[in-house]
């Protein structure tokens, strides 16, 4: 159904148009009928329509003015004018607006029906032509992109190449050309984090890339995959890195993605372009080692920095000691040493295998202290599949380091909690027996520890030696008892385990800077 708007300031004429014309039979739906031209314009501003039927002479906004504004918004709009005035000037201006019909009031029903049929036929013909053109354009674009992919992959016969290039020109300057490969970063990871939104965000980012390439005439392109694209660079070769950096900035500013791009050496076009493309593909494959969110030029293909391999088992043992003792710096140093070995790998698959091997060794170590990934982090070993979703060595290294930090902290907290549970009953016993003679050895024997271990436990948990802890608690209780006026000072001393009043007074003054008697006077 085509959509029509009717406008006439005479309500009788407007209702006649709406009721007496067989709109449905004509394939037309009257979506708005108004006696105020401004209200009609407001509707047209907010809704797509195909036909405007309007009176010419109306207050505030004439039909001619309404048509002019509507045509500005939709140049394909079909317009029919109706007027009660046989005025040549109106008719002439209507024709200047490319009116599709001009009728005089009172309107003859057969005449307007015939005119509307003619308008519908014209709309159908225009749409059919547009559809055919659109299908041809899409088909041409598909074949051109397919040809470009075959050209870059070196799968087109050299004898047939001139005919293909004549039919599907690639807008490549005479002389040298460069193949470029672009890849969106962290696609797997982002899709795992937000699976519902991931696909739509990927499509937006892909469209942003291809529209930028087209709008800036960077060259003909094709999609290698939903997240990877290739094109033949058609600008000045010396400016390629600057151009790609600008593309990176444009995409990252408008989407949630960053880009990594690579390009091959300049070559003669078309005979050498496949060689440049192979080089660009190899370079983008090295993103694992070189890094993401950057431009990878051909010169990096010749760089290979490999340190002397170290004993992996020795490094792992040292790293696990760091994990056990909550030594984060040691963990970082060992992680650096481990991943220095990665520089010698030739393929990303080896990096993933190596990283999972580290995680497996960590699981084995945790078992020796009666822990697992499940007990510490709440996830099973299968969670390590997340490693395969990272795209660079630095991403994997960062994730492993963060995991080790978290495990080390959980082990530390558990260790502290365990020691705390051990010392709490000892502290309660001491508080209940402050009036008695208490020694470290006696406490250790009672709770089945060695004296050395008991001394270490106190120092670790309280920051004080056993004697310091005992004196501090006795002095704190003495201070409270001195506030009870019925107790003599020697009785207070006896209640906190001191038979010698002089010794008690000296310790109290050392602790609080005042004698027990003076403290009582002040309290």
PDB file of N, CA and C in Angstrom, residues 426-480:
ATOM      1  N   UNK A 426      44.047 -19.579  72.733  1.00  0.00           N
ATOM      2  CA  UNK A 426      45.210 -19.294  73.575  1.00  0.00           C
ATOM      3  C   UNK A 426      45.054 -17.926  74.226  1.00  0.00           C
ATOM      4  N   UNK A 427      44.604 -16.938  73.427  1.00  0.00           N
ATOM      5  CA  UNK A 427      44.406 -15.592  73.960  1.00  0.00           C
ATOM      6  C   UNK A 427      43.335 -15.595  75.059  1.00  0.00           C
ATOM      7  N   UNK A 428      42.255 -16.371  74.862  1.00  0.00           N
ATOM      8  CA  UNK A 428      41.201 -16.435  75.886  1.00  0.00           C
ATOM      9  C   UNK A 428      41.740 -17.053  77.178  1.00  0.00           C
ATOM     10  N   UNK A 429      42.566 -18.081  77.050  1.00  0.00           N
ATOM     11  CA  UNK A 429      43.144 -18.731  78.227  1.00  0.00           C
ATOM     12  C   UNK A 429      44.016 -17.749  79.009  1.00  0.00           C
ATOM     13  N   UNK A 430      44.835 -16.984  78.282  1.00  0.00           N
ATOM     14  CA  UNK A 430      45.714 -16.015  78.942  1.00  0.00           C
ATOM     15  C   UNK A 430      44.881 -14.969  79.684  1.00  0.00           C
ATOM     16  N   UNK A 431      43.814 -14.473  79.038  1.00  0.00           N
ATOM     17  CA  UNK A 431      42.959 -13.465  79.672  1.00  0.00           C
ATOM     18  C   UNK A 431      42.316 -14.008  80.951  1.00  0.00           C
ATOM     19  N   UNK A 432      41.979 -15.279  80.951  1.00  0.00           N
ATOM     20  CA  UNK A 432      41.333 -15.885  82.124  1.00  0.00           C
ATOM     21  C   UNK A 432      42.326 -16.201  83.247  1.00  0.00           C
ATOM     22  N   UNK A 433      43.634 -16.201  82.954  1.00  0.00           N
ATOM     23  CA  UNK A 433      44.623 -16.617  83.947  1.00  0.00           C
ATOM     24  C   UNK A 433      45.723 -15.575  84.140  1.00  0.00           C
ATOM     25  N   UNK A 434      45.364 -14.281  83.971  1.00  0.00           N
ATOM     26  CA  UNK A 434      46.350 -13.214  84.143  1.00  0.00           C
ATOM     27  C   UNK A 434      46.884 -13.137  85.579  1.00  0.00           C
ATOM     28  N   UNK A 435      46.124 -13.596  86.564  1.00  0.00           N
ATOM     29  CA  UNK A 435      46.546 -13.509  87.972  1.00  0.00           C
ATOM     30  C   UNK A 435      47.571 -14.592  88.319  1.00  0.00           C
ATOM     31  N   UNK A 436      47.732 -15.576  87.414  1.00  0.00           N
ATOM     32  CA  UNK A 436      48.638 -16.685  87.702  1.00  0.00           C
ATOM     33  C   UNK A 436      50.006 -16.453  87.046  1.00  0.00           C
ATOM     34  N   UNK A 437      50.980 -17.232  87.458  1.00  0.00           N
ATOM     35  CA  UNK A 437      52.272 -17.187  86.802  1.00  0.00           C
ATOM     36  C   UNK A 437      52.161 -17.975  85.489  1.00  0.00           C
ATOM     37  N   UNK A 438      52.390 -17.268  84.376  1.00  0.00           N
ATOM     38  CA  UNK A 438      52.238 -17.875  83.041  1.00  0.00           C
ATOM     39  C   UNK A 438      53.569 -17.765  82.305  1.00  0.00           C
ATOM     40  N   UNK A 439      54.012 -18.881  81.720  1.00  0.00           N
ATOM     41  CA  UNK A 439      55.228 -18.846  80.901  1.00  0.00           C
ATOM     42  C   UNK A 439      54.896 -19.367  79.509  1.00  0.00           C
ATOM     43  N   UNK A 440      55.731 -19.000  78.563  1.00  0.00           N
ATOM     44  CA  UNK A 440      55.540 -19.433  77.173  1.00  0.00           C
ATOM     45  C   UNK A 440      55.561 -20.958  77.087  1.00  0.00           C
ATOM     46  N   UNK A 441      56.497 -21.620  77.798  1.00  0.00           N
ATOM     47  CA  UNK A 441      56.607 -23.066  77.743  1.00  0.00           C
ATOM     48  C   UNK A 441      55.342 -23.745  78.275  1.00  0.00           C
ATOM     49  N   UNK A 442      54.789 -23.203  79.385  1.00  0.00           N
ATOM     50  CA  UNK A 442      53.586 -23.786  79.958  1.00  0.00           C
ATOM     51  C   UNK A 442      52.404 -23.694  78.976  1.00  0.00           C
ATOM     52  N   UNK A 443      52.269 -22.529  78.338  1.00  0.00           N
ATOM     53  CA  UNK A 443      51.188 -22.336  77.355  1.00  0.00           C
ATOM     54  C   UNK A 443      51.390 -23.289  76.181  1.00  0.00           C
ATOM     55  N   UNK A 444      52.635 -23.385  75.698  1.00  0.00           N
ATOM     56  CA  UNK A 444      52.932 -24.260  74.558  1.00  0.00           C
ATOM     57  C   UNK A 444      52.588 -25.699  74.889  1.00  0.00           C
ATOM     58  N   UNK A 445      52.961 -26.162  76.104  1.00  0.00           N
ATOM     59  CA  UNK A 445      52.668 -27.541  76.498  1.00  0.00           C
ATOM     60  C   UNK A 445      51.167 -27.788  76.575  1.00  0.00           C
ATOM     61  N   UNK A 446      50.460 -26.807  77.116  1.00  0.00           N
ATOM     62  CA  UNK A 446      49.014 -26.981  77.277  1.00  0.00           C
ATOM     63  C   UNK A 446      48.322 -27.145  75.936  1.00  0.00           C
ATOM     64  N   UNK A 447      48.795 -26.393  74.905  1.00  0.00           N
ATOM     65  CA  UNK A 447      48.126 -26.420  73.594  1.00  0.00           C
ATOM     66  C   UNK A 447      48.886 -27.274  72.577  1.00  0.00           C
ATOM     67  N   UNK A 448      49.837 -28.073  73.086  1.00  0.00           N
ATOM     68  CA  UNK A 448      50.540 -29.057  72.256  1.00  0.00           C
ATOM     69  C   UNK A 448      51.366 -28.421  71.140  1.00  0.00           C
ATOM     70  N   UNK A 449      52.080 -27.360  71.468  1.00  0.00           N
ATOM     71  CA  UNK A 449      53.024 -26.741  70.546  1.00  0.00           C
ATOM     72  C   UNK A 449      54.411 -26.794  71.163  1.00  0.00           C
ATOM     73  N   UNK A 450      55.411 -26.621  70.300  1.00  0.00           N
ATOM     74  CA  UNK A 450      56.745 -26.379  70.836  1.00  0.00           C
ATOM     75  C   UNK A 450      56.820 -24.923  71.261  1.00  0.00           C
ATOM     76  N   UNK A 451      57.724 -24.607  72.170  1.00  0.00           N
ATOM     77  CA  UNK A 451      57.863 -23.225  72.635  1.00  0.00           C
ATOM     78  C   UNK A 451      58.242 -22.304  71.476  1.00  0.00           C
ATOM     79  N   UNK A 452      59.125 -22.785  70.595  1.00  0.00           N
ATOM     80  CA  UNK A 452      59.549 -21.960  69.448  1.00  0.00           C
ATOM     81  C   UNK A 452      58.368 -21.652  68.526  1.00  0.00           C
ATOM     82  N   UNK A 453      57.570 -22.684  68.224  1.00  0.00           N
ATOM     83  CA  UNK A 453      56.412 -22.472  67.348  1.00  0.00           C
ATOM     84  C   UNK A 453      55.410 -21.525  67.988  1.00  0.00           C
ATOM     85  N   UNK A 454      55.181 -21.666  69.305  1.00  0.00           N
ATOM     86  CA  UNK A 454      54.260 -20.776  69.992  1.00  0.00           C
ATOM     87  C   UNK A 454      54.759 -19.339  69.940  1.00  0.00           C
ATOM     88  N   UNK A 455      56.058 -19.161  70.141  1.00  0.00           N
ATOM     89  CA  UNK A 455      56.622 -17.809  70.071  1.00  0.00           C
ATOM     90  C   UNK A 455      56.451 -17.205  68.690  1.00  0.00           C
ATOM     91  N   UNK A 456      56.673 -18.024  67.631  1.00  0.00           N
ATOM     92  CA  UNK A 456      56.496 -17.554  66.246  1.00  0.00           C
ATOM     93  C   UNK A 456      55.047 -17.182  65.982  1.00  0.00           C
ATOM     94  N   UNK A 457      54.106 -18.015  66.479  1.00  0.00           N
ATOM     95  CA  UNK A 457      52.678 -17.768  66.266  1.00  0.00           C
ATOM     96  C   UNK A 457      52.250 -16.437  66.882  1.00  0.00           C
ATOM     97  N   UNK A 458      52.715 -16.147  68.077  1.00  0.00           N
ATOM     98  CA  UNK A 458      52.376 -14.872  68.716  1.00  0.00           C
ATOM     99  C   UNK A 458      52.920 -13.696  67.916  1.00  0.00           C
ATOM    100  N   UNK A 459      54.161 -13.809  67.516  1.00  0.00           N
ATOM    101  CA  UNK A 459      54.794 -12.704  66.781  1.00  0.00           C
ATOM    102  C   UNK A 459      54.084 -12.462  65.456  1.00  0.00           C
ATOM    103  N   UNK A 460      53.705 -13.553  64.765  1.00  0.00           N
ATOM    104  CA  UNK A 460      53.066 -13.446  63.461  1.00  0.00           C
ATOM    105  C   UNK A 460      51.678 -12.817  63.578  1.00  0.00           C
ATOM    106  N   UNK A 461      50.913 -13.222  64.612  1.00  0.00           N
ATOM    107  CA  UNK A 461      49.530 -12.786  64.707  1.00  0.00           C
ATOM    108  C   UNK A 461      49.338 -11.468  65.444  1.00  0.00           C
ATOM    109  N   UNK A 462      50.190 -11.182  66.430  1.00  0.00           N
ATOM    110  CA  UNK A 462      49.990  -9.984  67.258  1.00  0.00           C
ATOM    111  C   UNK A 462      51.027  -8.908  67.016  1.00  0.00           C
ATOM    112  N   UNK A 463      52.124  -9.284  66.371  1.00  0.00           N
ATOM    113  CA  UNK A 463      53.200  -8.318  66.174  1.00  0.00           C
ATOM    114  C   UNK A 463      54.035  -8.112  67.428  1.00  0.00           C
ATOM    115  N   UNK A 464      53.803  -8.936  68.455  1.00  0.00           N
ATOM    116  CA  UNK A 464      54.520  -8.816  69.719  1.00  0.00           C
ATOM    117  C   UNK A 464      55.087 -10.189  70.127  1.00  0.00           C
ATOM    118  N   UNK A 465      56.115 -10.154  70.949  1.00  0.00           N
ATOM    119  CA  UNK A 465      56.584 -11.412  71.544  1.00  0.00           C
ATOM    120  C   UNK A 465      55.581 -11.846  72.605  1.00  0.00           C
ATOM    121  N   UNK A 466      55.691 -13.092  73.065  1.00  0.00           N
ATOM    122  CA  UNK A 466      54.787 -13.589  74.092  1.00  0.00           C
ATOM    123  C   UNK A 466      54.852 -12.725  75.351  1.00  0.00           C
ATOM    124  N   UNK A 467      56.053 -12.393  75.813  1.00  0.00           N
ATOM    125  CA  UNK A 467      56.207 -11.578  77.030  1.00  0.00           C
ATOM    126  C   UNK A 467      55.609 -10.192  76.852  1.00  0.00           C
ATOM    127  N   UNK A 468      55.849  -9.576  75.686  1.00  0.00           N
ATOM    128  CA  UNK A 468      55.275  -8.249  75.419  1.00  0.00           C
ATOM    129  C   UNK A 468      53.747  -8.321  75.430  1.00  0.00           C
ATOM    130  N   UNK A 469      53.223  -9.374  74.830  1.00  0.00           N
ATOM    131  CA  UNK A 469      51.775  -9.558  74.784  1.00  0.00           C
ATOM    132  C   UNK A 469      51.208  -9.730  76.198  1.00  0.00           C
ATOM    133  N   UNK A 470      51.898 -10.536  77.018  1.00  0.00           N
ATOM    134  CA  UNK A 470      51.429 -10.813  78.376  1.00  0.00           C
ATOM    135  C   UNK A 470      51.443  -9.551  79.239  1.00  0.00           C
ATOM    136  N   UNK A 471      52.546  -8.791  79.202  1.00  0.00           N
ATOM    137  CA  UNK A 471      52.666  -7.569  80.009  1.00  0.00           C
ATOM    138  C   UNK A 471      51.614  -6.553  79.574  1.00  0.00           C
ATOM    139  N   UNK A 472      51.430  -6.388  78.259  1.00  0.00           N
ATOM    140  CA  UNK A 472      50.460  -5.408  77.776  1.00  0.00           C
ATOM    141  C   UNK A 472      49.057  -5.743  78.280  1.00  0.00           C
ATOM    142  N   UNK A 473      48.663  -6.983  78.206  1.00  0.00           N
ATOM    143  CA  UNK A 473      47.327  -7.374  78.664  1.00  0.00           C
ATOM    144  C   UNK A 473      47.179  -7.223  80.179  1.00  0.00           C
ATOM    145  N   UNK A 474      48.257  -7.522  80.946  1.00  0.00           N
ATOM    146  CA  UNK A 474      48.189  -7.343  82.397  1.00  0.00           C
ATOM    147  C   UNK A 474      48.059  -5.861  82.768  1.00  0.00           C
ATOM    148  N   UNK A 475      48.788  -4.991  82.060  1.00  0.00           N
ATOM    149  CA  UNK A 475      48.718  -3.561  82.340  1.00  0.00           C
ATOM    150  C   UNK A 475      47.338  -2.996  81.993  1.00  0.00           C
ATOM    151  N   UNK A 476      46.756  -3.473  80.891  1.00  0.00           N
ATOM    152  CA  UNK A 476      45.430  -2.983  80.500  1.00  0.00           C
ATOM    153  C   UNK A 476      44.385  -3.394  81.538  1.00  0.00           C
ATOM    154  N   UNK A 477      44.509  -4.630  82.061  1.00  0.00           N
ATOM    155  CA  UNK A 477      43.555  -5.056  83.089  1.00  0.00           C
ATOM    156  C   UNK A 477      43.793  -4.287  84.386  1.00  0.00           C
ATOM    157  N   UNK A 478      45.086  -4.035  84.720  1.00  0.00           N
ATOM    158  CA  UNK A 478      45.399  -3.281  85.944  1.00  0.00           C
ATOM    159  C   UNK A 478      44.806  -1.878  85.869  1.00  0.00           C
ATOM    160  N   UNK A 479      44.890  -1.240  84.716  1.00  0.00           N
ATOM    161  CA  UNK A 479      44.350   0.117  84.550  1.00  0.00           C
ATOM    162  C   UNK A 479      42.845   0.125  84.829  1.00  0.00           C
ATOM    163  N   UNK A 480      42.169  -0.925  84.415  1.00  0.00           N
ATOM    164  CA  UNK A 480      40.723  -1.005  84.652  1.00  0.00           C
ATOM    165  C   UNK A 480      40.448  -1.228  86.153  1.00  0.00           C
TER     166      UNK A 480
END
